[in-house]
Amino acid sequence: MTQTDATYRWPHKHLLGVEQISAADIRFLLATAHGFEDVSKRSVKKVPLLRGKVVVNLFFEDSTRTRASFSLAAGRLSADVMDFAAKGSSVSKGETLRDTARNIEAMGVDVIVCRHHLSGAAHQLARSVNCSVINAGDGSHEHPTQGLLDIYTIAQKLGRLDKLDFSGLSVAIVGDIANSRVARSNVHGLLKLGARVILVGPPTLLPRGFGDMGCELSHSLDAVLPRVHVVNMLRVQFERLSSQAFPSVREYATFFGLTQKRMKLARPDVIVMHPGPINRGIEIDSSVADGANSLILSQVTNGLAVRMATLRLVTAAGAAQTTGADAVAEATA
Ligand code: NCD
């Protein structure tokens, strides 16, 4: 770890959004993640850093990658993990989020990882419980670990993990910006690290408020593609869209789909990303998603290290900490 000084202390008991953390926090968290990368490559993929701690996944919305990733990450740190799905629970009998969370916490829980369809749900939870809360996606608001793993993936590919500064880097985020928590978390993090962020989408899906935050806004993917180093394609959030948001899926794909043909406009080394799940043939063609420029599966791999780092840091908030590699060395000595 080269860039945070020895006196740095991770101050956050919760990770609710990238908006609330500083560039120094992002650098420390990603340096910690970098140190954990190695654990996943060993034959025994476990370190005892969270032994005796309990992590609960409290998911009120569907998830494949995020929930599996948090479960595996907690397991690799030797925590006990419980998966709670709203379906089949007392939520269907009308129990509130607060009551559900407080009852689960009463069983001796250290971290709640929460996904919810309402923006602000994780913040409300953090006010209701004493344990740490990690936001795994709240409505269309934030999805901090996804934003951070996207940043990690870009930095890793560009060899900038040791000196995490994105000055001179241009990143396009394309598609359903209005409904995307992934876009918001990326925007906060990328701007803090000095990147230029260009948001691209149809007018109905591109809130103008992002311009005030320092992003450039565009309705033309063809015009933006040639000048970016990274293009992050978002899923069209059909479950959050009103029917008037865009004319037809076909028209959307025509103007905003990342096709093989459109890729010819981009730099040959452009980095292609997508948080998943992919609507193949809508926001991205299969040949591009599975092509040489795509880092989509690296994003998933890196998610584990980023979530291990997040779990480790929130459970030891305020304490003197070492970043991942040193912590692993200490724990296994
Ligand atoms: C994202 C989510 O759920 O916000 N997916 C994910 O966590 N990998 C993006 C999406 O659903 O489109």
Tab-separated table of C-alpha atoms and ligand atoms in Angstrom:
chain	number	residue	atom	x	y	z
A	1	MET	CA	0.000	0.000	0.000
A	2	THR	CA	1.698	3.138	-1.137
A	3	GLN	CA	-0.737	5.957	-0.915
A	4	THR	CA	-2.453	6.115	2.454
A	5	ASP	CA	-0.350	7.183	5.383
A	6	ALA	CA	0.233	5.059	8.459
A	7	THR	CA	-2.081	7.202	10.607
A	8	TYR	CA	-5.123	6.537	8.444
A	9	ARG	CA	-8.120	4.965	10.260
A	10	TRP	CA	-11.200	3.702	8.364
A	11	PRO	CA	-13.925	5.704	10.136
A	12	HIS	CA	-17.175	4.142	8.876
A	13	LYS	CA	-19.199	1.614	10.840
A	14	HIS	CA	-21.591	1.343	7.882
A	15	LEU	CA	-21.132	1.449	4.123
A	16	LEU	CA	-24.315	3.102	2.898
A	17	GLY	CA	-23.073	4.870	-0.207
A	18	VAL	CA	-19.978	6.045	-2.046
A	19	GLU	CA	-21.321	9.573	-1.606
A	20	GLN	CA	-20.479	9.459	2.120
A	21	ILE	CA	-16.896	8.230	1.824
A	22	SER	CA	-13.801	10.198	0.843
A	23	ALA	CA	-11.183	9.564	-1.849
A	24	ALA	CA	-8.821	8.444	0.961
A	25	ASP	CA	-11.447	5.951	2.160
A	26	ILE	CA	-11.856	4.579	-1.373
A	27	ARG	CA	-8.086	4.199	-1.729
A	28	PHE	CA	-7.794	2.425	1.617
A	29	LEU	CA	-10.712	0.091	0.926
A	30	LEU	CA	-9.388	-0.864	-2.507
A	31	ALA	CA	-5.850	-1.356	-1.173
A	32	THR	CA	-7.361	-3.667	1.442
A	33	ALA	CA	-9.245	-5.517	-1.306
A	34	HIS	CA	-6.024	-5.847	-3.304
A	35	GLY	CA	-4.434	-7.626	-0.354
A	36	PHE	CA	-7.379	-10.032	-0.165
A	37	GLU	CA	-7.246	-10.975	-3.860
A	38	ASP	CA	-4.671	-13.583	-3.071
A	39	VAL	CA	-6.842	-15.464	-0.539
A	40	SER	CA	-9.268	-16.465	-3.309
A	41	LYS	CA	-6.439	-18.032	-5.309
A	42	ARG	CA	-5.277	-20.368	-2.539
A	43	SER	CA	-6.349	-23.986	-2.188
A	44	VAL	CA	-7.638	-23.143	1.318
A	45	LYS	CA	-9.637	-19.977	0.650
A	46	LYS	CA	-10.059	-18.829	4.238
A	47	VAL	CA	-8.535	-16.437	6.750
A	48	PRO	CA	-9.783	-16.089	10.341
A	49	LEU	CA	-10.277	-12.308	10.385
A	50	LEU	CA	-14.034	-12.460	11.088
A	51	ARG	CA	-14.068	-15.673	13.105
A	52	GLY	CA	-16.930	-15.578	15.612
A	53	LYS	CA	-18.717	-12.764	13.765
A	54	VAL	CA	-22.154	-13.178	12.210
A	55	VAL	CA	-23.134	-11.675	8.858
A	56	VAL	CA	-26.755	-11.697	7.695
A	57	ASN	CA	-27.813	-11.127	4.097
A	58	LEU	CA	-31.183	-9.385	4.322
A	59	PHE	CA	-32.417	-9.290	0.724
A	60	PHE	CA	-35.845	-7.911	-0.162
A	61	GLU	CA	-35.040	-7.874	-3.901
A	62	ASP	CA	-33.709	-10.554	-6.227
A	63	SER	CA	-29.978	-10.985	-6.560
A	64	THR	CA	-27.561	-13.496	-8.025
A	65	ARG	CA	-24.077	-11.973	-7.987
A	66	THR	CA	-24.287	-9.627	-5.029
A	67	ARG	CA	-25.755	-12.063	-2.526
A	68	ALA	CA	-23.499	-14.952	-3.550
A	69	SER	CA	-20.509	-12.626	-3.483
A	70	PHE	CA	-21.246	-11.324	0.027
A	71	SER	CA	-21.830	-14.885	1.301
A	72	LEU	CA	-18.565	-16.127	-0.149
A	73	ALA	CA	-16.668	-13.051	1.018
A	74	ALA	CA	-17.944	-13.457	4.592
A	75	GLY	CA	-17.125	-17.181	4.471
A	76	ARG	CA	-13.575	-16.491	3.293
A	77	LEU	CA	-13.126	-14.298	6.353
A	78	SER	CA	-14.473	-17.182	8.528
A	79	ALA	CA	-17.680	-15.394	9.582
A	80	ASP	CA	-20.937	-17.299	10.101
A	81	VAL	CA	-23.356	-16.316	7.339
A	82	MET	CA	-27.115	-16.443	7.254
A	83	ASP	CA	-29.172	-15.785	4.144
A	84	PHE	CA	-32.537	-14.188	4.731
A	85	ALA	CA	-34.916	-13.853	1.801
A	86	ALA	CA	-38.042	-11.753	2.260
A	87	LYS	CA	-40.074	-14.340	0.370
A	88	GLY	CA	-41.249	-16.959	2.870
A	89	SER	CA	-40.557	-14.694	5.893
A	90	SER	CA	-42.866	-12.691	8.150
A	91	VAL	CA	-42.427	-9.725	5.792
A	92	SER	CA	-45.339	-11.281	3.888
A	93	LYS	CA	-47.377	-10.982	7.146
A	94	GLY	CA	-46.724	-7.241	7.225
A	95	GLU	CA	-43.631	-7.013	9.442
A	96	THR	CA	-41.753	-3.754	8.870
A	97	LEU	CA	-38.126	-3.494	7.752
A	98	ARG	CA	-37.206	-2.029	11.157
A	99	ASP	CA	-38.880	-4.826	13.131
A	100	THR	CA	-37.448	-7.526	10.886
A	101	ALA	CA	-33.950	-6.100	11.235
A	102	ARG	CA	-34.168	-5.558	15.014
A	103	ASN	CA	-35.365	-9.134	15.537
A	104	ILE	CA	-32.559	-10.509	13.427
A	105	GLU	CA	-30.058	-8.312	15.239
A	106	ALA	CA	-31.345	-9.645	18.572
A	107	MET	CA	-29.874	-13.021	17.589
A	108	GLY	CA	-26.387	-11.519	17.898
A	109	VAL	CA	-25.564	-10.221	14.451
A	110	ASP	CA	-22.486	-8.102	13.639
A	111	VAL	CA	-23.247	-7.047	10.063
A	112	ILE	CA	-26.483	-6.766	8.085
A	113	VAL	CA	-26.056	-6.660	4.306
A	114	CYS	CA	-29.279	-5.186	2.986
A	115	ARG	CA	-30.881	-4.968	-0.450
A	116	HIS	CA	-34.254	-3.248	-0.702
A	117	HIS	CA	-36.451	-1.755	-3.410
A	118	LEU	CA	-36.822	1.539	-1.530
A	119	SER	CA	-34.173	4.251	-1.861
A	120	GLY	CA	-32.933	5.109	1.625
A	121	ALA	CA	-33.791	1.701	3.146
A	122	ALA	CA	-30.194	0.993	4.223
A	123	HIS	CA	-29.936	4.445	5.853
A	124	GLN	CA	-33.142	3.797	7.786
A	125	LEU	CA	-31.823	0.427	8.860
A	126	ALA	CA	-28.537	1.910	10.069
A	127	ARG	CA	-30.539	4.225	12.340
A	128	SER	CA	-32.590	1.323	13.737
A	129	VAL	CA	-29.887	-1.208	14.661
A	130	ASN	CA	-26.585	-1.176	16.526
A	131	CYS	CA	-24.678	-3.510	14.224
A	132	SER	CA	-22.961	-2.496	10.974
A	133	VAL	CA	-25.073	-2.098	7.845
A	134	ILE	CA	-23.809	-2.535	4.288
A	135	ASN	CA	-26.030	-1.284	1.490
A	136	ALA	CA	-26.258	-3.942	-1.236
A	137	GLY	CA	-28.552	-1.753	-3.342
A	138	ASP	CA	-31.409	0.516	-2.230
A	139	GLY	CA	-33.934	1.243	-4.966
A	140	SER	CA	-32.414	3.502	-7.583
A	141	HIS	CA	-30.170	5.243	-5.034
A	142	GLU	CA	-26.781	3.545	-4.408
A	143	HIS	CA	-25.022	0.213	-4.688
A	144	PRO	CA	-21.660	1.119	-3.162
A	145	THR	CA	-19.842	-2.212	-3.398
A	146	GLN	CA	-20.754	-2.429	-7.104
A	147	GLY	CA	-19.405	1.085	-7.719
A	148	LEU	CA	-16.227	0.229	-5.818
A	149	LEU	CA	-15.672	-3.076	-7.597
A	150	ASP	CA	-16.147	-1.311	-10.936
A	151	ILE	CA	-13.491	1.234	-9.948
A	152	TYR	CA	-11.222	-1.565	-8.725
A	153	THR	CA	-11.610	-3.411	-12.046
A	154	ILE	CA	-10.691	-0.323	-14.075
A	155	ALA	CA	-7.691	0.433	-11.855
A	156	GLN	CA	-6.494	-3.179	-11.984
A	157	LYS	CA	-6.688	-3.281	-15.785
A	158	LEU	CA	-4.836	0.031	-16.127
A	159	GLY	CA	-2.220	-0.893	-13.510
A	160	ARG	CA	-3.293	2.020	-11.316
A	161	LEU	CA	-4.187	0.168	-8.121
A	162	ASP	CA	-1.028	1.350	-6.379
A	163	LYS	CA	-1.601	4.965	-7.250
A	164	LEU	CA	-5.324	5.306	-7.440
A	165	ASP	CA	-5.779	8.520	-9.397
A	166	PHE	CA	-8.068	8.678	-12.406
A	167	SER	CA	-7.029	12.098	-13.756
A	168	GLY	CA	-7.035	11.983	-17.548
A	169	LEU	CA	-9.399	8.998	-17.633
A	170	SER	CA	-12.769	9.316	-19.393
A	171	VAL	CA	-15.564	6.935	-18.447
A	172	ALA	CA	-18.929	6.688	-20.200
A	173	ILE	CA	-21.860	5.227	-18.272
A	174	VAL	CA	-24.600	4.355	-20.720
A	175	GLY	CA	-28.313	3.662	-20.528
A	176	ASP	CA	-30.940	3.822	-17.835
A	177	ILE	CA	-29.142	6.347	-15.626
A	178	ALA	CA	-32.354	7.555	-13.968
A	179	ASN	CA	-33.097	4.201	-12.342
A	180	SER	CA	-29.569	3.001	-11.767
A	181	ARG	CA	-28.034	2.765	-8.303
A	182	VAL	CA	-24.926	1.403	-10.021
A	183	ALA	CA	-24.572	4.634	-12.003
A	184	ARG	CA	-24.899	6.814	-8.876
A	185	SER	CA	-22.265	4.898	-6.928
A	186	ASN	CA	-19.902	4.918	-9.905
A	187	VAL	CA	-20.379	8.637	-10.477
A	188	HIS	CA	-19.550	9.517	-6.862
A	189	GLY	CA	-16.435	7.357	-6.811
A	190	LEU	CA	-15.105	8.202	-10.249
A	191	LEU	CA	-15.463	11.959	-9.705
A	192	LYS	CA	-13.717	11.726	-6.318
A	193	LEU	CA	-10.777	10.003	-7.997
A	194	GLY	CA	-10.519	12.653	-10.705
A	195	ALA	CA	-12.094	10.901	-13.705
A	196	ARG	CA	-14.194	12.647	-16.338
A	197	VAL	CA	-17.635	11.010	-16.351
A	198	ILE	CA	-19.926	11.167	-19.372
A	199	LEU	CA	-23.474	9.917	-18.860
A	200	VAL	CA	-25.184	8.780	-22.045
A	201	GLY	CA	-28.855	7.933	-22.519
A	202	PRO	CA	-32.192	9.046	-23.914
A	203	PRO	CA	-33.483	12.318	-22.398
A	204	THR	CA	-36.160	10.518	-20.348
A	205	LEU	CA	-33.524	8.367	-18.616
A	206	LEU	CA	-30.887	11.042	-18.060
A	207	PRO	CA	-31.681	13.343	-15.110
A	208	ARG	CA	-30.176	16.793	-15.594
A	209	GLY	CA	-29.132	16.968	-11.932
A	210	PHE	CA	-26.088	14.858	-12.778
A	211	GLY	CA	-24.763	17.815	-14.751
A	212	ASP	CA	-24.604	19.848	-11.515
A	213	MET	CA	-22.562	17.061	-9.923
A	214	GLY	CA	-19.858	17.559	-12.556
A	215	CYS	CA	-20.798	14.925	-15.151
A	216	GLU	CA	-21.072	15.614	-18.838
A	217	LEU	CA	-24.414	14.532	-20.320
A	218	SER	CA	-24.960	13.236	-23.855
A	219	HIS	CA	-27.739	11.641	-25.876
A	220	SER	CA	-25.378	10.234	-28.508
A	221	LEU	CA	-23.404	7.081	-27.820
A	222	ASP	CA	-21.834	7.327	-31.279
A	223	ALA	CA	-20.433	10.773	-30.464
A	224	VAL	CA	-19.086	9.728	-27.051
A	225	LEU	CA	-17.589	6.306	-27.843
A	226	PRO	CA	-14.457	7.511	-29.674
A	227	ARG	CA	-13.294	9.632	-26.743
A	228	VAL	CA	-13.633	7.317	-23.731
A	229	HIS	CA	-11.294	4.776	-22.142
A	230	VAL	CA	-14.108	2.888	-20.392
A	231	VAL	CA	-17.712	2.238	-21.311
A	232	ASN	CA	-19.971	0.883	-18.562
A	233	MET	CA	-23.263	-0.395	-19.996
A	234	LEU	CA	-26.275	-0.455	-17.670
A	235	ARG	CA	-29.160	-2.866	-17.698
A	236	VAL	CA	-32.485	-1.316	-18.627
A	237	GLN	CA	-34.305	-1.513	-15.277
A	238	PHE	CA	-37.648	-2.685	-16.639
A	239	GLU	CA	-38.947	-3.294	-13.107
A	240	ARG	CA	-38.474	0.392	-12.205
A	241	LEU	CA	-39.453	2.006	-15.512
A	242	SER	CA	-42.697	3.748	-16.297
A	243	SER	CA	-44.052	2.785	-19.700
A	244	GLN	CA	-43.488	6.283	-21.118
A	245	ALA	CA	-39.747	6.286	-20.397
A	246	PHE	CA	-38.731	5.221	-23.887
A	247	PRO	CA	-40.599	4.361	-27.077
A	248	SER	CA	-39.566	0.736	-27.640
A	249	VAL	CA	-36.875	-1.748	-26.737
A	250	ARG	CA	-35.947	-1.936	-30.404
A	251	GLU	CA	-35.444	1.791	-30.731
A	252	TYR	CA	-33.449	1.857	-27.477
A	253	ALA	CA	-31.170	-0.908	-28.747
A	254	THR	CA	-30.708	0.907	-32.068
A	255	PHE	CA	-29.409	4.088	-30.441
A	256	PHE	CA	-27.879	2.897	-27.171
A	257	GLY	CA	-26.975	-0.753	-27.665
A	258	LEU	CA	-23.262	-1.565	-27.697
A	259	THR	CA	-23.047	-3.549	-30.927
A	260	GLN	CA	-19.999	-4.967	-32.681
A	261	LYS	CA	-20.502	-2.358	-35.399
A	262	ARG	CA	-20.567	0.467	-32.882
A	263	MET	CA	-17.421	-0.871	-31.203
A	264	LYS	CA	-15.523	0.178	-34.350
A	265	LEU	CA	-16.040	3.785	-33.240
A	266	ALA	CA	-14.276	3.128	-29.914
A	267	ARG	CA	-10.588	3.040	-29.044
A	268	PRO	CA	-9.207	-0.439	-29.784
A	269	ASP	CA	-8.336	-0.849	-26.098
A	270	VAL	CA	-11.634	0.490	-24.709
A	271	ILE	CA	-12.689	-1.296	-21.504
A	272	VAL	CA	-16.241	-2.681	-21.670
A	273	MET	CA	-18.135	-3.251	-18.412
A	274	HIS	CA	-21.620	-4.248	-17.257
A	275	PRO	CA	-22.806	-4.917	-13.682
A	276	GLY	CA	-25.074	-7.809	-14.751
A	277	PRO	CA	-27.603	-9.214	-15.215
A	278	ILE	CA	-27.228	-8.575	-18.953
A	279	ASN	CA	-30.123	-8.136	-21.341
A	280	ARG	CA	-28.211	-9.566	-24.304
A	281	GLY	CA	-29.181	-7.901	-27.568
A	282	ILE	CA	-30.671	-4.843	-25.802
A	283	GLU	CA	-27.974	-2.779	-24.069
A	284	ILE	CA	-25.097	-4.967	-25.278
A	285	ASP	CA	-24.583	-7.624	-27.956
A	286	SER	CA	-23.356	-11.045	-26.926
A	287	SER	CA	-20.275	-10.736	-29.131
A	288	VAL	CA	-19.247	-7.563	-27.234
A	289	ALA	CA	-20.187	-8.850	-23.768
A	290	ASP	CA	-18.096	-11.965	-24.364
A	291	GLY	CA	-15.453	-10.208	-26.497
A	292	ALA	CA	-11.818	-9.285	-25.942
A	293	ASN	CA	-12.531	-5.816	-24.476
A	294	SER	CA	-15.004	-7.085	-21.904
A	295	LEU	CA	-14.102	-7.145	-18.199
A	296	ILE	CA	-17.540	-8.316	-17.121
A	297	LEU	CA	-16.361	-11.516	-15.449
A	298	SER	CA	-13.378	-9.752	-13.860
A	299	GLN	CA	-15.912	-7.426	-12.234
A	300	VAL	CA	-17.562	-10.460	-10.648
A	301	THR	CA	-14.232	-11.900	-9.474
A	302	ASN	CA	-13.137	-8.565	-8.018
A	303	GLY	CA	-16.452	-8.200	-6.220
A	304	LEU	CA	-15.322	-10.839	-3.751
A	305	ALA	CA	-12.153	-9.026	-2.709
A	306	VAL	CA	-13.979	-5.686	-2.481
A	307	ARG	CA	-16.690	-7.227	-0.291
A	308	MET	CA	-14.125	-8.964	1.918
A	309	ALA	CA	-12.480	-5.576	2.418
A	310	THR	CA	-15.811	-3.910	3.164
A	311	LEU	CA	-16.794	-6.544	5.735
A	312	ARG	CA	-13.403	-6.361	7.404
A	313	LEU	CA	-13.354	-2.562	7.573
A	314	VAL	CA	-16.877	-1.932	8.855
A	315	THR	CA	-16.471	-4.529	11.609
A	316	ALA	CA	-13.257	-2.887	12.804
A	317	ALA	CA	-14.240	0.747	12.172
A	318	GLY	CA	-12.101	3.251	14.020
A	319	ALA	CA	-9.553	0.651	15.124
A	320	ALA	CA	-5.937	0.729	13.970
A	321	GLN	CA	-6.052	-1.226	10.757
A	322	THR	CA	-3.735	-2.797	8.321
A	323	THR	CA	-4.714	-3.247	4.693
A	324	GLY	CA	-5.537	-6.667	3.253
A	325	ALA	CA	-2.145	-8.259	2.631
A	326	ASP	CA	-0.776	-7.323	6.063
A	327	ALA	CA	-4.009	-8.325	7.776
A	328	VAL	CA	-3.927	-11.710	6.058
A	329	ALA	CA	-0.289	-12.200	7.027
A	330	GLU	CA	-1.090	-11.300	10.642
A	331	ALA	CA	-4.156	-13.529	10.779
A	332	THR	CA	-2.381	-16.554	9.367
A	333	ALA	CA	0.933	-16.108	11.213
B	1	NCD	C1	-27.237	-4.399	-10.299
B	1	NCD	C2	-28.282	-4.129	-9.253
B	1	NCD	O1	-28.940	-5.024	-8.759
B	1	NCD	O2	-28.407	-2.960	-8.945
B	1	NCD	N1	-26.811	-5.703	-10.378
B	1	NCD	C3	-25.869	-6.156	-9.526
B	1	NCD	O3	-25.901	-5.905	-8.346
B	1	NCD	N2	-24.857	-6.853	-10.062
B	1	NCD	C4	-27.616	-3.860	-11.607
B	1	NCD	C5	-28.903	-4.320	-12.234
B	1	NCD	O4	-29.721	-5.004	-11.631
B	1	NCD	O5	-29.089	-3.947	-13.372
